[in-house]
DNA sequence: CGGTGACTTGAGAAGCTTCAATACGAGTGG
DNA sequence: CCACTCGTATTGAAGCTTCTCAAGTCACCG
C-alpha cells in the first residue's frame, strides 16, 4: 500500500542514535515534555523510506503531499523541471536535513525529488504532526521553528553577485552541512554532478568548470572529480563578501 | 510601551471588511469552526501598526521577534544590509501579504523592514497564534499553510536566467499582487525606486534602466517614472520561458 | 576495445557592469 | 516665477564576465 517499511528496530544502535541526535527532526522524534507513551507513539509514526538508488525519484511533482522527509543517509536534489528542458535545482539535502514543506500549501509536492546516491530517509507524516501539535505545544513550536529556519536559510543563501562568490558560498555551505561525518571539513565529496551544481548556482556547467580550474590554479582548491579539498579556506571565505 | 494602537473600531467599515477578505490572514482573523467568543478574542489580539511613512523602519535586524505582519495599506521592502555597503532586497510586500516568518527561527528579525510609502500594517502576535493553535486545529493548519505558501512562492520565484526574464517575471508578479485595487491590471504604480528593483533582481540599476528603455522601444511597456503600463502582456509573458 | 556519459577547454558572441556624464523632478528659497 | 539643489534616473562607451557552440579529453563499463 505504501512504500515505507516501518521504522521499528535499531533504536539501540549507537550509530543510529547519534545520527538522530544530529537530525533536525530530533526535537520532534524525541520531544521533551511529552509523556513516554506518547513519545513512543510519535516515534512509531515515523517511517523509514528507501533505500533509493542514484537517480531514483523520492517523489514527483504533483504527487499528493503526505509527509515531511529527513535525510538519514545519502543525499537528494529538489528539482523544478521547466518547459524549455532545462532544470532549476532548488536545493540539495544532506543527512539530518528536512525538506518537503512547500508541499503543504497545495497538498502536492511542487517539484521532483531525486536521490543523488544510495539514500535512506525518514518520513514524518503530516497527520502525526497535526495530531500531536494539538496536544503538545512543544511539537507545534518545533515544527514552526523548523519551517522558519528553512525560510531563513533560503533567504540568506540568496543570490550573491558573481559566479565565483556563489560557488565559494556553496562550497563552504556544503562543507558545514557535511561536517557531521567526522572527517576533515576541508575535504568534501560532492554527490552531485557538475551540471547539478551549475544549475543550482544559476550558471553554465562550462563556467563552473572554468571556476574550478581557476581556483585550482590559484591554490585555493584541489579538485579531483567529485572530491574537493580546501587548500586555503580563508581565501575562500574572503571571496564571499 | 508598544508602538501599536489596538485595532478596535471600523470593523463595520465596508472598505475595511473588503480589505480583510483579500488578506492572507483572513482565515486566522475570521476562522471557521471557532466559537464566536473566541473569534472576537483572536481578532482582538491583532494590532494595527503604523502608519509608517516613506523610509521609516518597521523593524530592524536584530529586533526581538514578536509578531507576524500583514500589509493593510501601502508597501514595504525587506532588506539585508551587507558589509560592503550594498543591500540585498529579499522582497516587497503589498496589501494583503504576510511577512516576518523568518524571525521565528532565532527569535529575532533577521533583516530590516522599511516602508516604501505611507503604510499601515496588522501585527499578529505569535503568542496568540500559539495559544489558539492548541485549541483550534484550523488555526494551526492555516498558519502552517501560510508559511508553506510563502516558501513555495519563494522557490518558484527563483532565479530565472537573464535579466530581462527576471524583470518580466517581477512586473507580472507585481501586477498580479496589486490587482486588488480595482484598477487596470495592465497599469501598475511601483512604490519602490529603480535601485530597489535592481537590487531585488540582482542586477545593476543601469541595466534595469536600459531594460525599461528597450521594452519601451519594443512597445511592450510604457514607462513614466514609477508608473508602468503593459502594452503587450502576451509578449511580456513570453519572455519568461 | 569501443562506447557512453560526464567533464574540460577554446574561441567568439552576447550580456552585464562599471565609471562618468547628463537629464529629470520635486522641494526650497530668493 | 525662476534658479538652485539634491536625489533619482537615464545614457554612453569601454571592459569584463558569462554564455554558447563546438571540439576534445577523461573515466567508467560493458
Short mmCIF file of C-alpha atoms (C1' of nucleotides) in Angstrom, two decimals:
data_model
loop_
_atom_site.label_atom_id
_atom_site.label_comp_id
_atom_site.label_asym_id
_atom_site.label_seq_id
_atom_site.Cartn_x
_atom_site.Cartn_y
_atom_site.Cartn_z
CA UNK A 1 0.00 0.00 0.00
CA UNK A 2 2.64 2.49 0.93
CA UNK A 3 6.28 2.35 0.03
CA UNK A 4 7.62 2.60 3.54
CA UNK A 5 8.80 -0.06 5.89
CA UNK A 6 8.06 0.80 9.45
CA UNK A 7 10.92 2.18 11.45
CA UNK A 8 11.00 -0.22 14.33
CA UNK A 9 14.22 -1.80 15.48
CA UNK A 10 17.72 -0.40 15.67
CA UNK A 11 16.84 2.31 18.15
CA UNK A 12 19.57 0.87 20.33
CA UNK A 13 22.12 1.05 17.62
CA UNK A 14 24.52 3.69 18.86
CA UNK A 15 25.43 4.88 15.40
CA UNK A 16 21.80 5.42 14.59
CA UNK A 17 21.15 7.20 17.87
CA UNK A 18 23.97 9.56 17.11
CA UNK A 19 22.57 10.14 13.65
CA UNK A 20 19.20 11.02 15.13
CA UNK A 21 20.73 13.49 17.53
CA UNK A 22 22.22 15.36 14.60
CA UNK A 23 18.91 15.43 12.73
CA UNK A 24 16.72 18.49 12.52
CA UNK A 25 13.78 16.29 13.45
CA UNK A 26 15.28 15.20 16.75
CA UNK A 27 13.12 17.54 18.80
CA UNK A 28 10.05 16.09 17.20
CA UNK A 29 11.06 12.44 17.37
CA UNK A 30 12.33 12.77 20.92
CA UNK A 31 10.28 15.64 22.27
CA UNK A 32 10.86 16.95 25.74
CA UNK A 33 7.83 17.35 27.94
CA UNK A 34 5.92 14.58 26.24
CA UNK A 35 4.81 11.52 28.12
CA UNK A 36 6.89 8.43 27.40
CA UNK A 37 3.97 6.52 25.96
CA UNK A 38 3.18 9.34 23.59
CA UNK A 39 6.78 9.69 22.71
CA UNK A 40 6.86 6.13 21.53
CA UNK A 41 3.63 6.72 19.70
CA UNK A 42 5.07 9.72 17.91
CA UNK A 43 8.21 7.89 17.03
CA UNK A 44 6.26 4.93 15.75
CA UNK A 45 4.65 7.23 13.21
CA UNK A 46 7.99 7.95 11.64
CA UNK A 47 8.58 5.68 8.68
CA UNK A 48 11.81 4.79 7.11
CA UNK A 49 11.77 5.34 3.37
CA UNK A 50 14.14 3.86 0.88
CA UNK A 51 16.79 2.99 0.15
CA UNK A 52 16.60 4.99 -3.03
CA UNK A 53 19.38 4.49 -5.52
CA UNK A 54 21.18 7.01 -7.70
CA UNK A 55 18.68 8.80 -9.92
CA UNK A 56 15.62 7.28 -8.30
CA UNK A 57 12.63 9.50 -7.60
CA UNK A 58 11.56 10.03 -4.00
CA UNK A 59 8.53 11.95 -5.15
CA UNK A 60 7.40 13.57 -8.31
CA UNK A 61 5.89 16.96 -8.98
CA UNK A 62 2.16 16.66 -8.41
CA UNK A 63 2.32 13.70 -6.03
CA UNK A 64 -0.11 14.02 -3.15
CA UNK A 65 1.52 15.51 -0.07
CA UNK A 66 1.74 13.13 2.77
CA UNK A 67 4.94 13.53 4.73
CA UNK A 68 7.89 15.72 5.51
CA UNK A 69 11.19 13.98 4.85
CA UNK A 70 14.51 13.94 6.64
CA UNK A 71 17.68 12.57 5.12
CA UNK A 72 19.12 9.71 7.12
CA UNK A 73 21.95 8.67 4.83
CA UNK A 74 22.88 9.87 1.36
CA UNK A 75 21.61 12.99 -0.36
CA UNK A 76 18.84 14.25 -2.63
CA UNK A 77 18.20 17.12 -5.01
CA UNK A 78 14.96 19.04 -5.38
CA UNK A 79 14.30 19.94 -8.98
CA UNK A 80 11.89 22.09 -10.95
CA UNK A 81 11.81 20.81 -14.50
CA UNK A 82 10.98 23.68 -16.81
CA UNK A 83 9.26 23.70 -20.18
CA UNK A 84 12.41 24.60 -22.06
CA UNK A 85 14.02 21.34 -20.99
CA UNK A 86 16.37 22.94 -18.54
CA UNK A 87 16.02 22.18 -14.89
CA UNK A 88 16.29 24.51 -11.96
CA UNK A 89 17.74 22.92 -8.88
CA UNK A 90 16.17 24.40 -5.81
CA UNK A 91 18.48 22.73 -3.37
CA UNK A 92 20.33 19.72 -2.11
CA UNK A 93 19.71 17.95 1.17
CA UNK A 94 22.29 16.15 3.27
CA UNK A 95 21.95 13.88 6.33
CA UNK A 96 19.95 15.45 9.13
CA UNK A 97 18.20 17.94 6.91
CA UNK A 98 14.46 18.16 6.43
CA UNK A 99 12.55 19.00 3.28
CA UNK A 100 9.09 18.93 1.74
CA UNK A 101 7.47 21.89 3.48
CA UNK A 102 6.50 23.56 0.22
CA UNK A 103 4.05 20.74 -0.42
CA UNK A 104 1.79 21.69 2.46
CA UNK A 105 0.41 24.78 0.74
CA UNK A 106 -1.44 22.98 -2.04
CA UNK A 107 -1.34 19.41 -0.83
CA UNK A 108 1.01 18.30 -3.59
CA UNK A 109 4.76 18.27 -3.97
CA UNK A 110 5.61 21.16 -6.29
CA UNK A 111 8.80 19.61 -7.65
CA UNK A 112 10.68 16.37 -8.20
CA UNK A 113 12.98 14.94 -5.58
CA UNK A 114 15.77 12.69 -6.81
CA UNK A 115 18.31 10.62 -4.91
CA UNK A 116 21.89 11.52 -5.75
CA UNK A 117 23.33 8.32 -4.29
CA UNK A 118 22.08 5.43 -2.21
CA UNK A 119 19.84 7.23 0.21
CA UNK A 120 17.55 6.42 3.09
CA UNK A 121 15.05 8.85 4.51
CA UNK A 122 12.75 9.29 7.46
CA UNK A 123 9.19 10.18 6.54
CA UNK A 124 7.22 12.13 9.11
CA UNK A 125 3.54 12.02 8.20
CA UNK A 126 1.94 15.42 8.45
CA UNK A 127 -1.10 13.85 10.10
CA UNK A 128 1.01 12.91 13.06
CA UNK A 129 2.39 16.39 13.38
CA UNK A 130 -1.08 17.88 13.36
CA UNK A 131 -2.39 15.39 15.85
CA UNK A 132 0.47 15.83 18.28
CA UNK A 133 0.63 19.58 17.92
CA UNK A 134 -2.82 19.86 19.39
CA UNK A 135 -1.71 18.01 22.49
CA UNK A 136 1.83 19.23 22.90
CA UNK A 137 2.80 22.87 22.46
CA UNK A 138 6.38 21.76 22.10
CA UNK A 139 5.70 19.89 18.91
CA UNK A 140 3.88 22.84 17.43
CA UNK A 141 6.75 25.16 18.27
CA UNK A 142 9.38 22.83 16.90
CA UNK A 143 7.59 22.33 13.66
CA UNK A 144 7.10 26.04 13.09
CA UNK A 145 10.66 26.75 14.07
CA UNK A 146 11.87 24.14 11.63
CA UNK A 147 9.95 25.76 8.81
CA UNK A 148 11.15 29.18 9.81
CA UNK A 149 14.75 28.05 9.90
CA UNK A 150 14.27 26.69 6.41
CA UNK A 151 12.89 30.00 5.17
CA UNK A 152 15.70 31.87 6.84
CA UNK A 153 18.42 29.80 5.25
CA UNK A 154 16.74 30.17 1.89
CA UNK A 155 16.74 33.94 2.08
CA UNK A 156 20.25 34.06 3.47
CA UNK A 157 21.61 31.93 0.64
CA UNK A 158 20.11 34.42 -1.79
CA UNK A 159 21.90 35.23 -4.96
CA UNK A 160 25.28 36.79 -4.26
CA UNK A 161 26.52 38.66 -7.30
CA UNK A 162 29.20 36.90 -9.29
CA UNK A 163 29.61 33.25 -10.12
CA UNK A 164 32.79 32.87 -8.10
CA UNK A 165 31.14 34.21 -4.95
CA UNK A 166 28.24 31.87 -5.38
CA UNK A 167 30.49 28.88 -5.84
CA UNK A 168 32.54 29.82 -2.78
CA UNK A 169 29.37 30.18 -0.74
CA UNK A 170 28.09 26.85 -1.99
CA UNK A 171 31.30 25.01 -1.16
CA UNK A 172 31.52 26.45 2.33
CA UNK A 173 27.88 25.67 2.96
CA UNK A 174 28.35 22.11 1.74
CA UNK A 175 31.38 21.72 3.97
CA UNK A 176 29.48 22.90 7.01
CA UNK A 177 26.48 20.73 6.28
CA UNK A 178 28.56 17.60 5.74
CA UNK A 179 30.79 18.04 8.76
CA UNK A 180 28.86 15.53 10.87
CA UNK A 181 30.73 12.74 9.15
CA UNK A 182 33.71 13.10 11.40
CA UNK A 183 36.08 13.70 8.55
CA UNK A 184 38.25 16.63 7.62
CA UNK A 185 35.86 19.55 6.99
CA UNK A 186 38.29 20.91 4.39
CA UNK A 187 37.88 17.82 2.28
CA UNK A 188 34.40 17.15 0.93
CA UNK A 189 32.95 14.70 -1.51
CA UNK A 190 30.19 16.09 -3.67
CA UNK A 191 27.48 13.60 -4.54
CA UNK A 192 26.01 15.67 -7.36
CA UNK A 193 27.18 16.27 -10.92
CA UNK A 194 28.80 19.46 -12.16
CA UNK A 195 25.63 20.19 -14.06
CA UNK A 196 23.57 19.93 -10.88
CA UNK A 197 25.83 22.38 -9.10
CA UNK A 198 25.89 24.73 -12.07
CA UNK A 199 22.12 24.79 -12.44
CA UNK A 200 21.73 25.23 -8.72
CA UNK A 201 24.02 28.27 -8.85
CA UNK A 202 22.37 29.60 -11.98
CA UNK A 203 25.44 29.36 -14.17
CA UNK A 204 26.50 27.26 -17.16
CA UNK A 205 28.34 24.00 -16.48
CA UNK A 206 31.25 25.27 -18.56
CA UNK A 207 31.59 28.31 -16.35
CA UNK A 208 31.64 26.11 -13.28
CA UNK A 209 34.39 24.01 -14.81
CA UNK A 210 36.45 27.10 -15.50
CA UNK A 211 35.92 28.36 -11.98
CA UNK A 212 37.17 25.10 -10.53
CA UNK A 213 40.19 25.22 -12.85
CA UNK A 214 40.83 28.80 -11.86
CA UNK A 215 40.63 28.15 -8.15
CA UNK A 216 42.89 25.17 -8.54
CA UNK A 217 45.45 27.27 -10.37
CA UNK A 218 45.32 29.77 -7.51
CA UNK A 219 45.86 27.03 -4.93
CA UNK A 220 42.51 27.66 -3.26
CA UNK A 221 41.14 24.23 -4.06
CA UNK A 222 42.37 20.83 -5.08
CA UNK A 223 39.73 19.24 -7.26
CA UNK A 224 39.71 15.61 -8.25
CA UNK A 225 36.44 14.56 -9.78
CA UNK A 226 33.80 14.73 -7.09
CA UNK A 227 36.20 15.29 -4.22
CA UNK A 228 37.15 18.84 -3.39
CA UNK A 229 39.78 19.89 -0.91
CA UNK A 230 40.05 23.40 0.51
CA UNK A 231 43.70 24.43 0.37
CA UNK A 232 43.03 27.91 1.64
CA UNK A 233 39.76 28.32 3.49
CA UNK A 234 40.49 31.94 4.40
CA UNK A 235 40.65 32.98 0.79
CA UNK A 236 37.53 31.03 0.03
CA UNK A 237 35.71 32.87 2.77
CA UNK A 238 37.17 36.18 1.62
CA UNK A 239 35.60 35.63 -1.79
CA UNK A 240 32.10 35.83 -0.40
CA UNK A 241 31.97 39.43 0.72
CA UNK B 1 5.05 50.56 25.88
CA UNK B 2 4.43 49.16 22.48
CA UNK B 3 4.03 51.11 19.28
CA UNK B 4 0.66 49.73 18.34
CA UNK B 5 -2.75 51.16 18.76
CA UNK B 6 -5.32 48.48 19.29
CA UNK B 7 -7.35 47.53 16.30
CA UNK B 8 -10.82 48.17 17.60
CA UNK B 9 -13.35 50.13 15.63
CA UNK B 10 -14.03 50.28 11.91
CA UNK B 11 -14.90 46.60 11.65
CA UNK B 12 -18.15 47.77 10.09
CA UNK B 13 -16.42 49.86 7.53
CA UNK B 14 -17.22 48.06 4.30
CA UNK B 15 -13.97 49.10 2.66
CA UNK B 16 -12.01 47.62 5.53
CA UNK B 17 -14.01 44.44 5.53
CA UNK B 18 -13.27 44.01 1.89
CA UNK B 19 -9.58 44.60 2.58
CA UNK B 20 -9.59 41.90 5.24
CA UNK B 21 -11.24 39.41 2.93
CA UNK B 22 -8.38 39.89 0.49
CA UNK B 23 -5.77 39.42 3.20
CA UNK B 24 -3.77 36.25 3.66
CA UNK B 25 -4.57 36.42 7.35
CA UNK B 26 -8.31 36.31 6.81
CA UNK B 27 -8.60 32.66 7.79
CA UNK B 28 -6.86 33.37 11.04
CA UNK B 29 -8.69 36.59 11.88
CA UNK B 30 -12.06 35.14 10.90
CA UNK B 31 -11.55 31.43 11.45
CA UNK B 32 -14.26 28.96 10.59
CA UNK B 33 -15.13 26.41 13.23
CA UNK B 34 -14.17 28.70 16.07
CA UNK B 35 -16.69 29.80 18.65
CA UNK B 36 -17.82 33.40 18.18
CA UNK B 37 -16.47 34.48 21.53
CA UNK B 38 -13.06 33.08 20.74
CA UNK B 39 -13.18 34.57 17.33
CA UNK B 40 -13.54 38.01 18.84
CA UNK B 41 -10.77 37.18 21.25
CA UNK B 42 -8.45 36.19 18.44
CA UNK B 43 -9.31 39.26 16.45
CA UNK B 44 -8.74 41.47 19.48
CA UNK B 45 -5.17 40.24 19.60
CA UNK B 46 -4.46 41.71 16.20
CA UNK B 47 -2.91 45.13 16.50
CA UNK B 48 -2.82 47.81 13.94
CA UNK B 49 0.70 49.12 13.41
CA UNK B 50 1.65 52.38 11.81
CA UNK B 51 1.18 54.45 9.86
CA UNK B 52 4.80 54.27 8.80
CA UNK B 53 5.99 56.89 6.38
CA UNK B 54 8.34 56.63 3.42
CA UNK B 55 11.70 55.28 4.56
CA UNK B 56 10.59 54.55 8.11
CA UNK B 57 11.68 51.31 9.74
CA UNK B 58 9.03 48.79 10.74
CA UNK B 59 11.64 46.65 12.41
CA UNK B 60 15.36 46.41 12.35
CA UNK B 61 17.68 43.45 12.03
CA UNK B 62 18.14 42.00 15.49
CA UNK B 63 14.87 43.29 16.96
CA UNK B 64 13.19 40.76 19.16
CA UNK B 65 10.57 38.73 17.31
CA UNK B 66 7.09 39.38 18.48
CA UNK B 67 4.60 39.34 15.67
CA UNK B 68 3.89 38.36 12.11
CA UNK B 69 2.85 41.32 9.97
CA UNK B 70 0.30 41.78 7.25
CA UNK B 71 0.20 44.79 4.97
CA UNK B 72 -3.06 46.69 5.24
CA UNK B 73 -2.25 49.69 3.07
CA UNK B 74 0.96 50.72 1.35
CA UNK B 75 4.03 48.56 0.85
CA UNK B 76 7.31 47.56 2.47
CA UNK B 77 10.66 46.15 1.48
CA UNK B 78 12.66 43.57 3.39
CA UNK B 79 16.37 44.29 3.23
CA UNK B 80 19.61 42.58 4.16
CA UNK B 81 22.27 45.23 4.52
CA UNK B 82 25.64 43.73 3.70
CA UNK B 83 29.09 44.62 4.91
CA UNK B 84 30.19 46.01 1.57
CA UNK B 85 27.53 48.71 1.78
CA UNK B 86 25.33 47.19 -0.86
CA UNK B 87 21.93 45.95 0.15
CA UNK B 88 20.14 42.82 -0.94
CA UNK B 89 16.40 43.21 -1.18
CA UNK B 90 14.74 39.97 -0.25
CA UNK B 91 11.28 41.03 -1.25
CA UNK B 92 8.48 43.55 -1.35
CA UNK B 93 5.12 43.16 0.31
CA UNK B 94 1.85 44.59 -0.91
CA UNK B 95 -1.59 44.83 0.71
CA UNK B 96 -2.91 41.52 1.99
CA UNK B 97 0.52 39.89 2.15
CA UNK B 98 2.10 38.49 5.28
CA UNK B 99 5.75 38.59 6.28
CA UNK B 100 8.07 38.04 9.22
CA UNK B 101 8.13 34.25 9.39
CA UNK B 102 11.93 34.09 9.17
CA UNK B 103 12.12 35.70 12.60
CA UNK B 104 10.61 32.71 14.37
CA UNK B 105 13.71 30.55 13.99
CA UNK B 106 16.01 32.59 16.21
CA UNK B 107 13.56 34.91 17.92
CA UNK B 108 14.88 37.98 16.14
CA UNK B 109 14.10 39.61 12.82
CA UNK B 110 17.00 38.73 10.52
CA UNK B 111 16.69 41.83 8.32
CA UNK B 112 15.38 45.38 8.17
CA UNK B 113 11.86 46.16 7.05
CA UNK B 114 11.29 49.60 5.55
CA UNK B 115 8.08 51.31 4.47
CA UNK B 116 8.14 52.37 0.83
CA UNK B 117 5.23 54.77 1.21
CA UNK B 118 2.65 55.63 3.84
CA UNK B 119 1.86 52.19 5.17
CA UNK B 120 -0.32 50.61 7.82
CA UNK B 121 0.08 47.04 8.98
CA UNK B 122 -1.66 44.42 11.04
CA UNK B 123 0.52 42.80 13.65
CA UNK B 124 -0.44 39.27 14.68
CA UNK B 125 1.40 38.37 17.91
CA UNK B 126 2.93 34.94 17.72
CA UNK B 127 1.76 34.24 21.28
CA UNK B 128 -1.81 34.42 20.13
CA UNK B 129 -1.17 32.02 17.29
CA UNK B 130 0.43 29.51 19.62
CA UNK B 131 -2.32 29.84 22.18
CA UNK B 132 -5.10 29.42 19.67
CA UNK B 133 -3.41 26.66 17.73
CA UNK B 134 -3.62 24.43 20.76
CA UNK B 135 -7.35 24.88 20.90
CA UNK B 136 -8.27 25.06 17.26
CA UNK B 137 -6.79 22.75 14.64
CA UNK B 138 -7.93 25.16 12.00
CA UNK B 139 -5.62 27.91 13.20
CA UNK B 140 -2.71 25.54 13.28
CA UNK B 141 -3.39 24.40 9.75
CA UNK B 142 -3.83 27.90 8.43
CA UNK B 143 -0.64 29.15 9.94
CA UNK B 144 1.39 26.26 8.59
CA UNK B 145 -0.24 26.60 5.21
CA UNK B 146 0.57 30.30 5.17
CA UNK B 147 4.21 29.60 5.85
CA UNK B 148 4.29 26.86 3.27
CA UNK B 149 2.74 29.10 0.66
CA UNK B 150 5.42 31.64 1.41
CA UNK B 151 8.16 29.06 0.97
CA UNK B 152 6.60 27.85 -2.25
CA UNK B 153 6.40 31.29 -3.79
CA UNK B 154 10.00 31.93 -2.78
CA UNK B 155 11.25 28.84 -4.53
CA UNK B 156 9.05 29.43 -7.56
CA UNK B 157 10.34 32.96 -7.99
CA UNK B 158 13.85 31.55 -8.04
CA UNK B 159 16.46 32.98 -10.27
CA UNK B 160 15.40 32.76 -13.88
CA UNK B 161 18.40 33.18 -16.14
CA UNK B 162 18.68 36.54 -17.82
CA UNK B 163 17.90 39.99 -16.54
CA UNK B 164 15.07 40.55 -18.99
CA UNK B 165 13.30 37.39 -17.89
CA UNK B 166 13.63 38.36 -14.27
CA UNK B 167 12.24 41.81 -14.90
CA UNK B 168 9.32 40.41 -16.85
CA UNK B 169 8.59 37.97 -14.04
CA UNK B 170 8.82 40.73 -11.49
CA UNK B 171 6.44 43.02 -13.35
CA UNK B 172 3.86 40.31 -13.92
CA UNK B 173 4.08 39.27 -10.29
CA UNK B 174 3.67 42.85 -9.16
CA UNK B 175 0.67 43.27 -11.43
CA UNK B 176 -0.98 40.18 -10.04
CA UNK B 177 -0.30 41.12 -6.46
CA UNK B 178 -1.62 44.65 -6.85
CA UNK B 179 -4.74 43.73 -8.74
CA UNK B 180 -7.00 44.01 -5.69
CA UNK B 181 -7.09 47.74 -6.16
CA UNK B 182 -9.81 47.52 -8.76
CA UNK B 183 -7.75 49.29 -11.36
CA UNK B 184 -6.46 48.22 -14.74
CA UNK B 185 -4.13 45.26 -14.07
CA UNK B 186 -2.05 46.31 -17.06
CA UNK B 187 -1.22 49.64 -15.44
CA UNK B 188 0.71 49.49 -12.19
CA UNK B 189 2.37 52.04 -9.99
CA UNK B 190 5.61 50.89 -8.42
CA UNK B 191 6.24 52.28 -4.96
CA UNK B 192 9.93 51.40 -4.89
CA UNK B 193 12.93 53.03 -6.53
CA UNK B 194 14.76 51.68 -9.55
CA UNK B 195 17.63 50.79 -7.29
CA UNK B 196 15.35 48.74 -5.08
CA UNK B 197 14.05 46.80 -8.05
CA UNK B 198 17.53 46.34 -9.48
CA UNK B 199 18.98 45.04 -6.24
CA UNK B 200 15.99 42.79 -5.77
CA UNK B 201 16.59 41.30 -9.22
CA UNK B 202 20.33 41.10 -8.68
CA UNK B 203 21.28 43.46 -11.48
CA UNK B 204 22.78 46.95 -11.72
CA UNK B 205 20.38 49.91 -11.72
CA UNK B 206 21.79 50.98 -15.07
CA UNK B 207 20.92 47.64 -16.58
CA UNK B 208 17.38 47.97 -15.31
CA UNK B 209 17.10 51.40 -16.86
CA UNK B 210 18.26 50.05 -20.18
CA UNK B 211 15.82 47.17 -20.00
CA UNK B 212 12.95 49.57 -19.43
CA UNK B 213 14.12 51.70 -22.33
CA UNK B 214 14.42 48.63 -24.51
CA UNK B 215 10.98 47.32 -23.66
CA UNK B 216 9.53 50.73 -24.30
CA UNK B 217 11.18 50.89 -27.70
CA UNK B 218 9.66 47.49 -28.48
CA UNK B 219 6.19 48.67 -27.43
CA UNK B 220 5.96 46.12 -24.64
CA UNK B 221 5.77 48.74 -21.90
CA UNK B 222 5.04 52.39 -21.47
CA UNK B 223 7.13 53.69 -18.61
CA UNK B 224 6.65 57.05 -16.96
CA UNK B 225 8.56 57.36 -13.72
CA UNK B 226 7.02 54.97 -11.25
CA UNK B 227 4.01 54.08 -13.36
CA UNK B 228 4.34 51.21 -15.79
CA UNK B 229 1.79 50.18 -18.37
CA UNK B 230 1.79 46.83 -20.12
CA UNK B 231 1.23 47.45 -23.82
CA UNK B 232 1.62 43.80 -24.75
CA UNK B 233 1.12 41.38 -21.91
CA UNK B 234 1.49 38.35 -24.17
CA UNK B 235 4.98 39.29 -25.14
CA UNK B 236 5.84 40.02 -21.54
CA UNK B 237 4.67 36.55 -20.55
CA UNK B 238 6.51 35.02 -23.49
CA UNK B 239 9.75 36.48 -22.19
CA UNK B 240 9.64 34.33 -19.08
CA UNK B 241 10.07 30.87 -20.58
"C1'" DC C 1 38.34 -2.16 -27.18
"C1'" DG C 2 34.72 0.71 -28.28
"C1'" DG C 3 31.03 3.27 -26.33
"C1'" DT C 4 28.70 6.34 -23.43
"C1'" DG C 5 28.18 10.00 -20.39
"C1'" DA C 6 30.49 13.45 -17.70
"C1'" DC C 7 33.80 16.87 -17.64
"C1'" DT C 8 37.07 20.17 -19.62
"C1'" DT C 9 38.94 23.53 -22.86
"C1'" DG C 10 38.82 27.02 -26.59
"C1'" DA C 11 37.04 30.91 -29.22
"C1'" DG C 12 33.67 34.18 -30.42
"C1'" DA C 13 29.42 36.44 -29.20
"C1'" DA C 14 26.24 38.23 -26.07
"C1'" DG C 15 25.04 40.16 -21.73
"C1'" DC C 16 26.01 42.81 -17.90
"C1'" DT C 17 28.78 46.01 -15.08
"C1'" DT C 18 31.37 49.98 -14.25
"C1'" DC C 19 32.51 54.70 -14.39
"C1'" DA C 20 31.42 59.05 -15.87
"C1'" DA C 21 28.49 62.37 -17.74
"C1'" DT C 22 23.95 64.07 -18.39
"C1'" DA C 23 18.95 64.69 -17.65
"C1'" DC C 24 14.98 64.89 -14.90
"C1'" DG C 25 11.77 66.10 -10.88
"C1'" DA C 26 10.46 67.61 -6.59
"C1'" DG C 27 11.35 70.73 -2.98
"C1'" DT C 28 13.48 75.22 -1.35
"C1'" DG C 29 14.49 79.89 -1.13
"C1'" DG C 30 15.11 84.15 -3.38
"C1'" DC D 1 8.22 82.50 -11.18
"C1'" DC D 2 12.82 81.33 -11.62
"C1'" DA D 3 17.23 79.45 -10.18
"C1'" DC D 4 19.41 76.18 -7.25
"C1'" DT D 5 20.00 71.79 -5.33
"C1'" DC D 6 19.75 67.12 -4.18
"C1'" DG D 7 18.45 62.63 -5.05
"C1'" DT D 8 16.98 59.68 -8.63
"C1'" DA D 9 17.04 58.11 -13.26
"C1'" DT D 10 18.99 57.77 -17.86
"C1'" DT D 11 22.52 57.35 -21.44
"C1'" DG D 12 27.13 56.36 -23.45
"C1'" DA D 13 31.39 53.85 -24.02
"C1'" DA D 14 34.78 50.52 -22.54
"C1'" DG D 15 35.79 46.35 -20.39
"C1'" DC D 16 34.90 42.23 -18.05
"C1'" DT D 17 32.05 38.18 -17.08
"C1'" DT D 18 29.42 34.66 -18.62
"C1'" DC D 19 27.14 32.01 -22.32
"C1'" DT D 20 27.02 29.27 -26.37
"C1'" DC D 21 28.62 26.13 -29.58
"C1'" DA D 22 31.98 23.01 -30.80
"C1'" DA D 23 35.69 20.06 -30.16
"C1'" DG D 24 38.41 17.38 -27.32
"C1'" DT D 25 39.54 14.63 -23.07
"C1'" DC D 26 38.72 11.54 -19.40
"C1'" DA D 27 36.74 7.72 -16.74
"C1'" DC D 28 33.95 4.07 -16.28
"C1'" DC D 29 31.54 -0.14 -18.04
"C1'" DG D 30 30.06 -3.49 -20.96
#
